[in-house]
Amino acid sequence: MAVTHADLEPNRGKTDLSSKTGAFLTVLTILLGLFCFILCLLAEATRSQVTWISTSENGKGSKSECVYSGSGKMPLLCAACAFIGLAIAMLVEHTFMLIAVSNSPPALLTCDSDSAFAKSLTWQASFFFITTWICFAVGEILLLVGVSVESGHLKNWSKARPTCLSIGEGLFSAAGVFALTTVFLACGLYITALRALRILSEVDASSSVRGATTTQLSRLTSVDRENPATRESPLSVFPTPFNNKSYSFV
């Protein structure tokens, strides 16, 4: 019986890198990143601004005080949702990849580290992994700063005060860019792992097919050696005048 790739290919489970679950979670991660980016833009558009006014103190001079333009509830809500959404996206994507890689065939974990192919994949995976977590950390820190500042004047925001903390222009936008970059880099890490798994699986399957074919040929050769076929000469069926039989003539 011939051995094909379909016979050697393992069944795809829900935790396999090339399963539908992996594709679904990757798309979900991208959608969460886009959602976080939109929330960050909305928070940037509605962020609280500070207006400085001068007030006089019983004719003894002027005093500068600041007033917020809003309570900050809208940018606070958007920034908090973006913070949680980005954390969920990273948790889902990396948890799935960790489980999938741990359940992957040994070929993915025991490949030759000295080969050019393995070195290239290692550099790519390292680049995507490190930059993903750096962008994630920076984006979360920016969102956390925005949440802390906007939550400081929820009450009595219209009251003049001597000092006011405000979000700098572009902070929420930068957080959105980092959030979007994070999910795309995470998808790049997933694609790199998927590419490595497919190539190494093909190499392993080809090696198995060659090994099975070699085994079958060796078995056939050993059978032929144990039971050699006797072959007769095609001329032995015809009588010849030079045989060992004797004839008597009367």
Backbone as JSON, one array per atom type, in Angstrom:
{
  "sequence": "MAVTHADLEPNRGKTDLSSKTGAFLTVLTILLGLFCFILCLLAEATRSQVTWISTSENGKGSKSECVYSGSGKMPLLCAACAFIGLAIAMLVEHTFMLIAVSNSPPALLTCDSDSAFAKSLTWQASFFFITTWICFAVGEILLLVGVSVESGHLKNWSKARPTCLSIGEGLFSAAGVFALTTVFLACGLYITALRALRILSEVDASSSVRGATTTQLSRLTSVDRENPATRESPLSVFPTPFNNKSYSFV",
  "N": [[0.85, -1.2, 0.0], [0.57, 2.18, -0.87], [2.11, 5.02, 0.64], [0.9, 8.12, 1.48], [0.81, 11.78, 1.65], [-1.51, 12.48, 2.98], [-1.94, 10.34, 4.67], [0.1, 10.61, 6.5], [-0.28, 13.1, 7.58], [-1.19, 14.8, 10.49], [-4.26, 14.89, 12.41], [-6.08, 17.89, 12.5], [-6.46, 19.75, 15.33], [-8.38, 21.8, 17.63], [-6.58, 23.41, 18.87], [-4.48, 23.65, 17.15], [-2.01, 25.34, 15.19], [-2.65, 25.87, 12.51], [-5.38, 25.64, 12.47], [-8.94, 26.4, 12.27], [-9.63, 27.8, 14.49], [-7.32, 29.23, 15.19], [-7.14, 31.02, 13.01], [-9.53, 32.43, 13.37], [-9.13, 33.64, 15.9], [-6.97, 35.26, 15.28], [-8.08, 37.08, 13.44], [-9.95, 38.18, 15.19], [-8.24, 39.43, 17.0], [-7.11, 41.44, 15.39], [-9.41, 42.95, 14.85], [-10.04, 43.81, 17.45], [-7.8, 45.42, 17.89], [-8.23, 47.44, 15.97], [-10.59, 48.47, 17.01], [-9.69, 49.48, 19.46], [-7.99, 51.45, 18.47], [-9.82, 53.22, 17.28], [-11.24, 54.0, 19.55], [-9.22, 55.34, 20.92], [-8.76, 57.5, 19.21], [-11.23, 58.76, 19.51], [-11.11, 59.41, 22.21], [-9.01, 61.21, 22.08], [-10.2, 63.28, 20.66], [-12.12, 64.2, 22.45], [-10.84, 64.91, 24.74], [-10.06, 66.48, 27.89], [-9.52, 69.94, 28.16], [-7.55, 72.71, 29.3], [-8.23, 75.9, 30.57], [-6.89, 79.02, 31.27], [-7.46, 81.58, 33.6], [-7.54, 84.94, 34.85], [-7.88, 86.27, 38.03], [-8.81, 88.78, 40.42], [-7.67, 89.67, 43.69], [-9.15, 91.22, 46.01], [-8.28, 93.69, 45.09], [-5.54, 93.62, 45.41], [-3.98, 92.49, 43.55], [-3.57, 90.26, 40.76], [-4.6, 86.9, 40.18], [-3.83, 83.8, 38.83], [-5.85, 81.22, 37.64], [-7.11, 77.97, 36.78], [-9.42, 76.28, 34.61], [-11.28, 73.41, 33.76], [-12.36, 72.13, 30.6], [-14.28, 70.21, 30.48], [-15.83, 67.36, 32.13], [-14.41, 65.05, 31.7], [-15.4, 62.47, 31.43], [-16.08, 61.11, 29.07], [-13.58, 60.82, 27.51], [-12.27, 59.35, 29.49], [-13.78, 56.99, 29.68], [-13.47, 55.96, 27.08], [-10.66, 55.61, 26.95], [-10.27, 53.76, 29.02], [-11.72, 51.54, 28.08], [-10.24, 51.0, 25.75], [-7.8, 50.34, 26.91], [-8.44, 47.95, 28.31], [-9.38, 46.4, 26.17], [-7.11, 46.13, 24.49], [-5.43, 44.7, 26.2], [-6.9, 42.31, 26.42], [-6.81, 41.41, 23.77], [-4.04, 40.86, 23.42], [-3.71, 38.92, 25.4], [-5.39, 36.83, 24.54], [-4.34, 36.16, 21.96], [-1.59, 35.49, 22.44], [-1.81, 33.52, 24.39], [-3.14, 31.5, 22.98], [-1.19, 30.94, 20.99], [0.88, 30.03, 22.61], [-0.21, 27.66, 23.68], [-0.68, 26.28, 21.29], [1.88, 25.99, 20.17], [3.12, 24.46, 22.14], [1.71, 22.1, 21.82], [2.46, 21.34, 19.32], [3.99, 19.44, 16.58], [7.05, 17.54, 17.19], [8.95, 18.33, 15.33], [8.86, 21.06, 14.99], [9.98, 22.05, 17.29], [12.42, 20.87, 17.55], [14.14, 21.48, 15.47], [16.98, 21.9, 13.28], [19.22, 24.06, 14.61], [21.4, 25.24, 13.45], [21.01, 25.6, 10.76], [20.35, 27.73, 7.91], [17.71, 28.32, 7.42], [16.45, 27.85, 9.92], [17.76, 29.77, 11.5], [16.89, 32.13, 10.26], [14.1, 32.05, 10.73], [14.17, 32.13, 13.51], [15.23, 34.68, 14.04], [13.22, 36.27, 12.89], [10.96, 35.54, 14.46], [11.87, 36.35, 16.99], [12.15, 39.1, 16.58], [9.45, 39.91, 16.05], [8.25, 39.11, 18.44], [9.56, 40.6, 20.5], [9.21, 43.31, 19.68], [6.44, 43.39, 19.65], [5.69, 43.18, 22.37], [6.97, 45.44, 23.36], [5.66, 47.58, 22.05], [3.11, 47.07, 23.01], [3.47, 47.52, 25.78], [4.18, 50.26, 25.83], [1.89, 51.44, 24.69], [-0.08, 50.69, 26.59], [0.89, 52.01, 28.87], [0.66, 54.71, 28.09], [-2.12, 54.89, 27.81], [-2.86, 54.34, 30.43], [-1.81, 56.55, 31.76], [-3.42, 58.53, 30.61], [-5.97, 57.74, 31.59], [-5.58, 58.09, 34.33], [-5.19, 60.87, 34.55], [-7.55, 61.96, 33.44], [-9.43, 61.0, 35.2], [-9.14, 62.53, 37.43], [-10.63, 64.88, 37.69], [-13.39, 64.5, 37.77], [-15.42, 65.39, 39.41], [-16.67, 68.62, 40.3], [-15.55, 69.92, 38.1], [-15.84, 72.32, 36.76], [-15.05, 74.22, 38.5], [-12.84, 76.8, 39.41], [-9.35, 76.42, 39.89], [-6.05, 76.37, 41.38], [-4.08, 74.73, 40.18], [-3.94, 72.51, 37.41], [-4.12, 69.38, 35.93], [-3.5, 68.13, 32.75], [-4.01, 66.34, 29.66], [-1.51, 65.95, 27.27], [-1.41, 67.1, 23.87], [-2.04, 64.71, 21.42], [-1.42, 62.43, 22.86], [-3.32, 60.35, 23.31], [-3.73, 59.65, 20.66], [-1.22, 58.67, 19.94], [-1.18, 56.45, 21.63], [-3.19, 54.94, 20.43], [-1.99, 54.38, 17.95], [0.17, 52.79, 18.76], [-1.28, 50.67, 19.86], [-2.57, 49.62, 17.58], [-0.32, 48.92, 16.09], [0.67, 46.95, 17.75], [-1.16, 44.75, 17.56], [-0.88, 44.05, 14.86], [1.8, 43.31, 14.75], [1.68, 41.12, 16.46], [0.12, 39.43, 14.91], [1.94, 39.06, 12.86], [3.86, 37.54, 14.22], [2.35, 35.24, 14.66], [1.92, 34.37, 12.02], [4.55, 33.83, 11.27], [5.18, 31.65, 12.98], [3.28, 29.85, 12.01], [4.14, 29.53, 9.38], [6.65, 28.34, 9.8], [5.83, 25.93, 10.97], [4.38, 24.7, 8.89], [6.33, 24.38, 6.85], [8.27, 22.76, 8.11], [6.68, 20.58, 8.71], [6.1, 19.64, 6.16], [8.68, 18.89, 5.36], [9.19, 16.89, 7.24], [7.15, 15.08, 6.57], [7.9, 14.37, 3.96], [10.34, 13.11, 4.51], [9.39, 10.94, 5.96], [7.9, 9.6, 4.01], [9.93, 8.87, 2.21], [11.4, 7.22, 3.92], [9.53, 5.18, 4.43], [9.21, 4.13, 1.87], [11.81, 3.2, 1.34], [11.99, 1.22, 3.28], [10.03, -0.61, 2.42], [11.16, -1.41, -0.04], [13.52, -2.61, 0.85], [12.48, -4.77, 2.25], [11.26, -6.24, 0.18], [13.54, -6.9, -1.27], [14.89, -8.54, 0.54], [13.08, -10.68, 0.71], [13.21, -11.7, -1.91], [15.83, -12.61, -1.87], [15.7, -14.63, 0.01], [13.89, -16.51, -1.11], [14.72, -17.48, -3.89], [13.93, -17.41, -7.37], [13.63, -20.09, -9.59], [14.91, -20.43, -12.73], [14.39, -21.56, -15.97], [16.09, -22.5, -18.91], [15.09, -21.24, -22.03], [15.55, -22.94, -24.15], [15.55, -25.45, -23.16], [13.28, -26.95, -23.38], [13.18, -28.1, -25.83], [14.13, -30.97, -27.65], [17.46, -32.13, -27.98], [20.16, -33.27, -29.94], [22.33, -33.84, -28.42], [22.02, -34.97, -25.9], [21.93, -36.89, -22.81], [20.6, -39.3, -23.18], [20.31, -42.6, -24.56], [19.94, -44.3, -27.62], [18.65, -47.14, -29.28], [19.13, -49.01, -32.21], [17.5, -51.07, -34.54]],
  "CA": [[0.0, 0.0, 0.0], [1.37, 3.4, -0.98], [2.0, 5.98, 1.73], [0.68, 9.46, 0.94], [0.87, 12.85, 2.63], [-2.74, 12.47, 3.76], [-1.81, 9.34, 5.72], [1.06, 11.07, 7.49], [-0.67, 14.4, 8.13], [-1.98, 14.62, 11.71], [-5.56, 15.55, 12.43], [-6.01, 19.26, 13.02], [-7.3, 20.0, 16.48], [-8.77, 23.19, 17.83], [-5.42, 24.16, 19.36], [-3.42, 23.62, 16.15], [-1.75, 26.67, 14.62], [-3.31, 26.01, 11.22], [-6.8, 25.35, 12.59], [-9.85, 27.53, 12.1], [-9.6, 28.58, 15.73], [-6.22, 30.17, 15.09], [-7.51, 32.08, 12.07], [-10.58, 33.24, 14.0], [-8.54, 34.47, 16.96], [-6.15, 36.28, 14.65], [-9.0, 38.11, 12.95], [-10.51, 38.85, 16.37], [-7.19, 40.31, 17.53], [-7.03, 42.62, 14.52], [-10.61, 43.76, 15.08], [-9.88, 44.47, 18.74], [-6.83, 46.49, 17.72], [-8.9, 48.54, 15.28], [-11.55, 49.05, 17.95], [-8.9, 50.28, 20.4], [-7.5, 52.63, 17.76], [-10.95, 54.15, 17.15], [-11.51, 54.54, 20.89], [-8.17, 56.31, 21.23], [-9.05, 58.72, 18.45], [-12.38, 59.42, 20.14], [-10.62, 60.01, 23.44], [-8.21, 62.39, 21.71], [-11.09, 64.36, 20.23], [-12.94, 64.68, 23.56], [-10.02, 65.07, 25.95], [-10.28, 67.72, 28.63], [-8.55, 71.0, 27.95], [-7.44, 73.64, 30.43], [-8.28, 77.33, 30.25], [-6.37, 79.82, 32.37], [-8.14, 82.87, 33.79], [-6.93, 85.8, 35.87], [-8.84, 86.82, 39.0], [-8.21, 89.75, 41.34], [-7.85, 89.38, 45.1], [-9.41, 92.44, 46.79], [-7.48, 94.79, 44.57], [-4.13, 93.47, 45.74], [-3.26, 91.89, 42.45], [-4.3, 89.24, 40.0], [-4.24, 85.51, 40.45], [-4.15, 82.93, 37.69], [-6.48, 79.95, 37.97], [-7.45, 77.18, 35.59], [-10.74, 75.65, 34.57], [-11.37, 72.35, 32.77], [-13.41, 72.3, 29.6], [-15.27, 69.16, 30.65], [-15.61, 66.46, 33.27], [-13.48, 63.99, 31.31], [-16.01, 61.14, 31.49], [-16.02, 60.47, 27.76], [-12.23, 60.28, 27.24], [-11.93, 58.33, 30.49], [-14.43, 55.74, 29.29], [-12.82, 55.45, 25.86], [-9.3, 55.15, 27.27], [-10.38, 52.55, 29.83], [-12.13, 50.44, 27.19], [-9.09, 50.68, 24.89], [-6.81, 49.68, 27.77], [-8.89, 46.58, 28.56], [-9.46, 45.7, 24.89], [-5.76, 45.77, 24.03], [-4.94, 43.63, 27.07], [-7.6, 41.08, 26.05], [-6.27, 40.97, 22.47], [-2.72, 40.26, 23.63], [-3.86, 37.71, 26.21], [-5.99, 35.77, 23.72], [-3.44, 35.75, 20.89], [-0.37, 34.84, 22.93], [-2.18, 32.28, 25.07], [-3.4, 30.49, 21.96], [0.06, 30.53, 20.37], [1.65, 29.25, 23.58], [-0.8, 26.32, 23.73], [-0.51, 25.63, 19.99], [3.29, 25.61, 19.99], [3.41, 23.36, 23.07], [1.09, 20.89, 21.28], [2.88, 21.16, 17.94], [4.87, 18.29, 16.38], [8.43, 17.76, 17.66], [9.79, 18.92, 14.29], [8.91, 22.51, 15.15], [10.76, 22.39, 18.48], [13.74, 20.22, 17.51], [14.76, 21.69, 14.17], [18.42, 22.17, 13.32], [19.43, 25.48, 14.88], [22.52, 25.75, 12.67], [20.62, 25.82, 9.38], [19.99, 29.11, 7.58], [16.27, 28.44, 7.57], [16.13, 27.97, 11.34], [18.24, 31.07, 11.98], [16.0, 33.17, 9.74], [12.84, 32.0, 11.48], [14.43, 32.55, 14.89], [15.35, 36.13, 14.04], [11.9, 36.84, 12.64], [10.11, 35.34, 15.63], [12.38, 37.19, 18.07], [11.81, 40.49, 16.26], [8.02, 40.13, 16.25], [7.9, 38.94, 19.85], [10.08, 41.71, 21.3], [8.56, 44.57, 19.29], [5.03, 43.33, 20.05], [5.55, 43.49, 23.78], [7.38, 46.83, 23.58], [4.55, 48.44, 21.63], [2.01, 46.85, 23.95], [3.77, 48.18, 27.05], [4.12, 51.71, 25.64], [0.49, 51.81, 24.51], [-0.81, 50.56, 27.86], [1.34, 53.07, 29.77], [0.03, 55.96, 27.65], [-3.55, 54.83, 28.16], [-2.97, 54.42, 31.89], [-1.6, 57.96, 32.12], [-4.63, 59.26, 30.25], [-7.03, 57.39, 32.53], [-5.27, 58.71, 35.64], [-5.39, 62.32, 34.49], [-8.96, 62.29, 33.2], [-10.25, 60.64, 36.36], [-8.85, 63.43, 38.55], [-11.51, 66.04, 37.77], [-14.77, 64.11, 37.46], [-16.31, 66.23, 40.22], [-16.32, 70.04, 40.4], [-14.61, 70.22, 37.03], [-15.99, 73.71, 36.33], [-14.56, 75.12, 39.54], [-11.48, 77.29, 39.18], [-8.37, 75.89, 40.84], [-4.72, 76.92, 41.06], [-3.32, 73.82, 39.32], [-4.76, 71.57, 36.64], [-3.4, 68.4, 35.13], [-4.17, 67.91, 31.47], [-3.36, 65.43, 28.73], [-0.88, 66.61, 26.15], [-2.0, 66.83, 22.56], [-1.49, 63.58, 20.7], [-1.11, 61.29, 23.71], [-4.26, 59.27, 23.0], [-3.48, 59.21, 19.29], [-0.03, 57.82, 19.98], [-1.57, 55.18, 22.24], [-3.92, 54.19, 19.42], [-1.04, 53.87, 16.96], [0.88, 51.67, 19.39], [-2.22, 49.54, 19.98], [-2.74, 49.03, 16.25], [0.95, 48.27, 15.75], [0.81, 45.75, 18.58], [-1.93, 43.62, 17.04], [-0.32, 43.63, 13.59], [3.04, 42.58, 15.05], [1.26, 39.83, 17.01], [-0.28, 38.62, 13.75], [3.18, 38.67, 12.18], [4.43, 36.43, 14.99], [1.52, 34.05, 14.4], [2.2, 33.91, 10.65], [5.89, 33.24, 11.28], [5.07, 30.32, 13.58], [2.51, 29.01, 11.09], [5.01, 29.23, 8.24], [7.64, 27.37, 10.26], [5.16, 24.64, 11.17], [4.04, 24.1, 7.6], [7.54, 23.96, 6.13], [8.87, 21.64, 8.81], [5.78, 19.43, 8.56], [6.32, 19.09, 4.81], [9.98, 18.21, 5.36], [9.05, 15.66, 8.02], [6.33, 14.15, 5.81], [8.71, 13.86, 2.86], [11.3, 12.16, 5.07], [8.66, 9.73, 6.32], [7.56, 8.88, 2.78], [11.15, 8.24, 1.72], [11.74, 6.13, 4.82], [8.61, 4.06, 4.22], [9.52, 3.52, 0.57], [13.07, 2.46, 1.49], [11.7, 0.02, 4.08], [9.34, -1.57, 1.57], [12.11, -1.95, -1.01], [14.44, -3.52, 1.54], [11.76, -6.01, 2.55], [11.12, -6.99, -1.06], [14.85, -7.44, -1.63], [15.19, -9.66, 1.43], [12.23, -11.81, 0.31], [13.77, -12.26, -3.13], [17.04, -13.34, -1.55], [15.36, -15.85, 0.75], [13.19, -17.41, -2.02], [15.1, -17.16, -5.28], [13.12, -18.08, -8.42], [14.4, -20.95, -10.51], [14.63, -20.07, -14.12], [14.81, -22.55, -16.96], [16.49, -21.95, -20.22], [14.02, -21.41, -23.01], [15.9, -24.01, -25.11], [15.52, -26.76, -22.52], [12.04, -27.67, -23.72], [13.34, -28.73, -27.13], [15.15, -32.05, -27.62], [18.72, -31.88, -28.67], [20.84, -34.54, -30.23], [23.51, -34.02, -27.56], [21.63, -35.23, -24.51], [22.52, -38.09, -22.21], [19.8, -40.49, -23.5], [20.86, -43.48, -25.62], [18.94, -44.89, -28.5], [19.07, -48.43, -29.91], [18.58, -49.16, -33.55], [17.37, -52.48, -34.97]],
  "C": [[0.88, 1.24, 0.0], [1.08, 4.33, 0.17], [1.92, 7.37, 1.13], [0.81, 10.49, 2.06], [-0.36, 12.87, 3.51], [-2.67, 11.46, 4.9], [-0.9, 9.81, 6.84], [0.67, 12.37, 8.14], [-1.53, 14.19, 9.36], [-3.3, 15.37, 11.61], [-5.45, 16.91, 13.09], [-7.0, 19.41, 14.17], [-7.61, 21.48, 16.61], [-7.59, 24.04, 18.29], [-4.25, 24.11, 18.38], [-3.25, 25.0, 15.54], [-2.51, 26.9, 13.33], [-4.8, 25.71, 11.28], [-7.63, 26.61, 12.37], [-9.89, 28.41, 13.34], [-8.49, 29.62, 15.7], [-6.53, 31.33, 14.15], [-8.56, 33.01, 12.67], [-10.01, 34.16, 15.07], [-7.64, 35.55, 16.39], [-6.99, 37.42, 14.11], [-9.6, 38.89, 14.12], [-9.5, 39.82, 16.99], [-7.06, 41.59, 16.71], [-8.23, 43.54, 14.73], [-10.55, 44.48, 16.43], [-8.87, 45.62, 18.66], [-7.43, 47.7, 17.0], [-9.89, 49.25, 16.19], [-10.83, 49.94, 18.96], [-8.38, 51.55, 19.74], [-8.61, 53.67, 17.61], [-11.28, 54.79, 18.49], [-10.47, 55.58, 21.29], [-8.36, 57.61, 20.46], [-10.23, 59.49, 19.05], [-11.98, 60.07, 21.45], [-9.78, 61.26, 23.18], [-9.1, 63.57, 21.34], [-11.87, 64.97, 21.39], [-12.13, 64.9, 24.83], [-10.27, 66.43, 26.59], [-9.15, 68.7, 28.36], [-8.63, 71.99, 29.1], [-7.44, 75.07, 29.92], [-7.84, 78.12, 31.47], [-7.07, 81.18, 32.39], [-7.43, 83.63, 34.91], [-8.03, 86.38, 36.75], [-8.1, 87.75, 39.95], [-8.56, 89.39, 42.77], [-7.94, 90.7, 45.88], [-8.52, 93.6, 46.39], [-6.01, 94.72, 44.87], [-3.31, 92.86, 44.6], [-4.11, 90.84, 41.77], [-3.74, 87.85, 40.33], [-4.7, 84.65, 39.29], [-4.71, 81.61, 38.19], [-6.89, 79.26, 36.67], [-8.8, 76.51, 35.76], [-10.72, 74.59, 33.47], [-12.52, 72.61, 31.8], [-14.51, 71.25, 29.71], [-14.91, 68.27, 31.82], [-14.62, 65.34, 32.96], [-14.07, 62.6, 31.34], [-15.88, 60.39, 30.17], [-14.61, 59.97, 27.43], [-11.79, 59.23, 28.25], [-12.52, 56.98, 30.11], [-13.77, 55.12, 28.06], [-11.43, 54.89, 26.15], [-9.33, 53.86, 28.09], [-10.77, 51.34, 28.98], [-10.99, 50.03, 26.26], [-8.01, 49.95, 25.67], [-7.17, 48.21, 27.98], [-8.92, 45.78, 27.26], [-8.1, 45.27, 24.36], [-5.17, 44.65, 24.89], [-5.6, 42.29, 26.72], [-7.05, 40.53, 24.73], [-4.92, 40.28, 22.63], [-2.83, 38.95, 24.41], [-4.39, 36.55, 25.36], [-4.99, 35.25, 22.69], [-2.23, 34.98, 21.42], [-0.68, 33.57, 23.72], [-2.44, 31.17, 24.07], [-2.1, 30.01, 21.32], [0.92, 29.7, 21.32], [1.12, 27.81, 23.65], [-0.55, 25.57, 22.43], [0.92, 25.17, 19.79], [3.66, 24.46, 20.92], [2.82, 22.05, 22.59], [1.51, 20.59, 19.84], [3.78, 19.94, 17.81], [6.29, 18.58, 16.84], [9.32, 18.42, 16.62], [9.91, 20.43, 14.43], [9.82, 22.91, 16.3], [12.18, 21.86, 18.43], [14.4, 20.38, 16.15], [16.23, 22.06, 14.35], [18.65, 23.66, 13.48], [20.57, 26.08, 14.07], [22.17, 26.02, 11.21], [20.21, 27.27, 9.16], [18.5, 29.35, 7.74], [15.87, 28.64, 9.02], [16.58, 29.31, 11.91], [17.34, 32.2, 11.51], [14.68, 33.22, 10.5], [13.03, 32.45, 12.93], [14.54, 34.07, 14.99], [14.0, 36.81, 13.82], [10.99, 36.72, 13.86], [10.56, 36.22, 16.8], [12.02, 38.66, 17.84], [10.34, 40.78, 16.54], [7.65, 40.04, 17.73], [8.32, 40.15, 20.68], [9.36, 43.01, 20.97], [7.08, 44.56, 19.67], [4.86, 43.74, 21.5], [6.0, 44.91, 24.11], [6.25, 47.79, 23.22], [3.35, 48.29, 22.57], [2.24, 47.6, 25.26], [3.66, 49.7, 26.92], [2.67, 52.17, 25.49], [-0.3, 51.74, 25.8], [-0.4, 51.65, 28.84], [0.7, 54.41, 29.4], [-1.45, 55.99, 28.01], [-3.75, 54.95, 29.67], [-2.74, 55.85, 32.37], [-2.84, 58.79, 31.79], [-5.79, 58.99, 31.19], [-6.81, 58.07, 33.88], [-5.55, 60.21, 35.63], [-6.86, 62.67, 34.33], [-9.86, 61.93, 34.38], [-10.04, 61.57, 37.55], [-9.78, 64.61, 38.67], [-12.95, 65.67, 37.34], [-15.78, 64.97, 38.21], [-15.75, 67.65, 40.28], [-15.32, 70.45, 39.32], [-14.69, 71.67, 36.56], [-15.49, 74.72, 37.35], [-13.12, 75.52, 39.25], [-10.55, 76.78, 40.29], [-6.98, 76.37, 40.44], [-3.9, 76.04, 40.12], [-4.28, 72.85, 38.64], [-3.84, 70.65, 35.84], [-4.19, 68.13, 33.86], [-3.34, 66.98, 30.6], [-2.76, 66.24, 27.59], [-1.51, 66.21, 24.82], [-1.27, 65.66, 21.88], [-1.18, 62.36, 21.54], [-2.03, 60.11, 23.4], [-4.07, 58.75, 21.58], [-2.26, 58.3, 19.21], [-0.34, 56.46, 20.59], [-2.34, 54.31, 21.24], [-3.0, 53.6, 18.35], [-0.26, 52.69, 17.52], [-0.02, 50.45, 19.55], [-2.41, 48.84, 18.64], [-1.47, 48.32, 15.8], [1.13, 46.97, 16.51], [0.09, 44.56, 17.98], [-1.38, 43.14, 15.69], [1.0, 42.88, 13.79], [2.72, 41.2, 15.65], [0.81, 38.89, 15.89], [0.93, 38.18, 12.94], [3.89, 37.54, 12.9], [3.66, 35.14, 14.74], [1.81, 33.49, 13.0], [3.57, 33.28, 10.55], [5.87, 31.83, 11.87], [4.33, 29.36, 12.67], [3.36, 28.6, 9.89], [6.06, 28.19, 8.62], [7.03, 25.99, 10.43], [4.86, 23.96, 9.85], [5.28, 23.58, 6.87], [8.17, 22.74, 6.8], [7.99, 20.39, 8.75], [5.95, 18.8, 7.19], [7.65, 18.34, 4.73], [9.88, 16.88, 6.11], [8.22, 14.62, 7.27], [7.11, 13.55, 4.65], [9.73, 12.84, 3.35], [10.62, 10.85, 5.44], [8.3, 8.91, 5.1], [8.79, 8.18, 2.22], [11.56, 7.07, 2.6], [10.85, 4.92, 4.63], [8.9, 3.36, 2.9], [10.8, 2.7, 0.65], [12.84, 1.17, 2.27], [11.01, -1.04, 3.24], [10.28, -2.2, 0.55], [13.08, -2.93, -0.36], [13.77, -4.84, 1.89], [11.6, -6.87, 1.3], [12.45, -7.62, -1.47], [15.2, -8.64, -0.76], [14.35, -10.88, 1.1], [12.77, -12.48, -0.94], [15.03, -13.07, -2.84], [16.75, -14.65, -0.82], [14.71, -16.89, -0.15], [13.55, -17.08, -3.46], [14.26, -17.96, -6.26], [14.04, -18.88, -9.33], [13.96, -20.66, -11.92], [15.17, -21.17, -15.03], [15.17, -21.87, -18.27], [15.39, -22.18, -21.22], [14.32, -22.51, -24.01], [15.81, -25.39, -24.49], [14.28, -27.56, -22.86], [12.14, -28.37, -25.06], [14.4, -29.83, -27.03], [16.36, -31.7, -28.44], [19.4, -33.2, -28.93], [22.01, -34.81, -29.31], [23.1, -34.18, -26.1], [22.2, -36.53, -24.05], [21.73, -39.37, -22.5], [20.46, -41.27, -24.63], [19.72, -44.12, -26.38], [19.52, -46.16, -29.12], [18.38, -48.57, -31.25], [18.54, -50.67, -33.91], [17.81, -52.59, -36.38]]
}
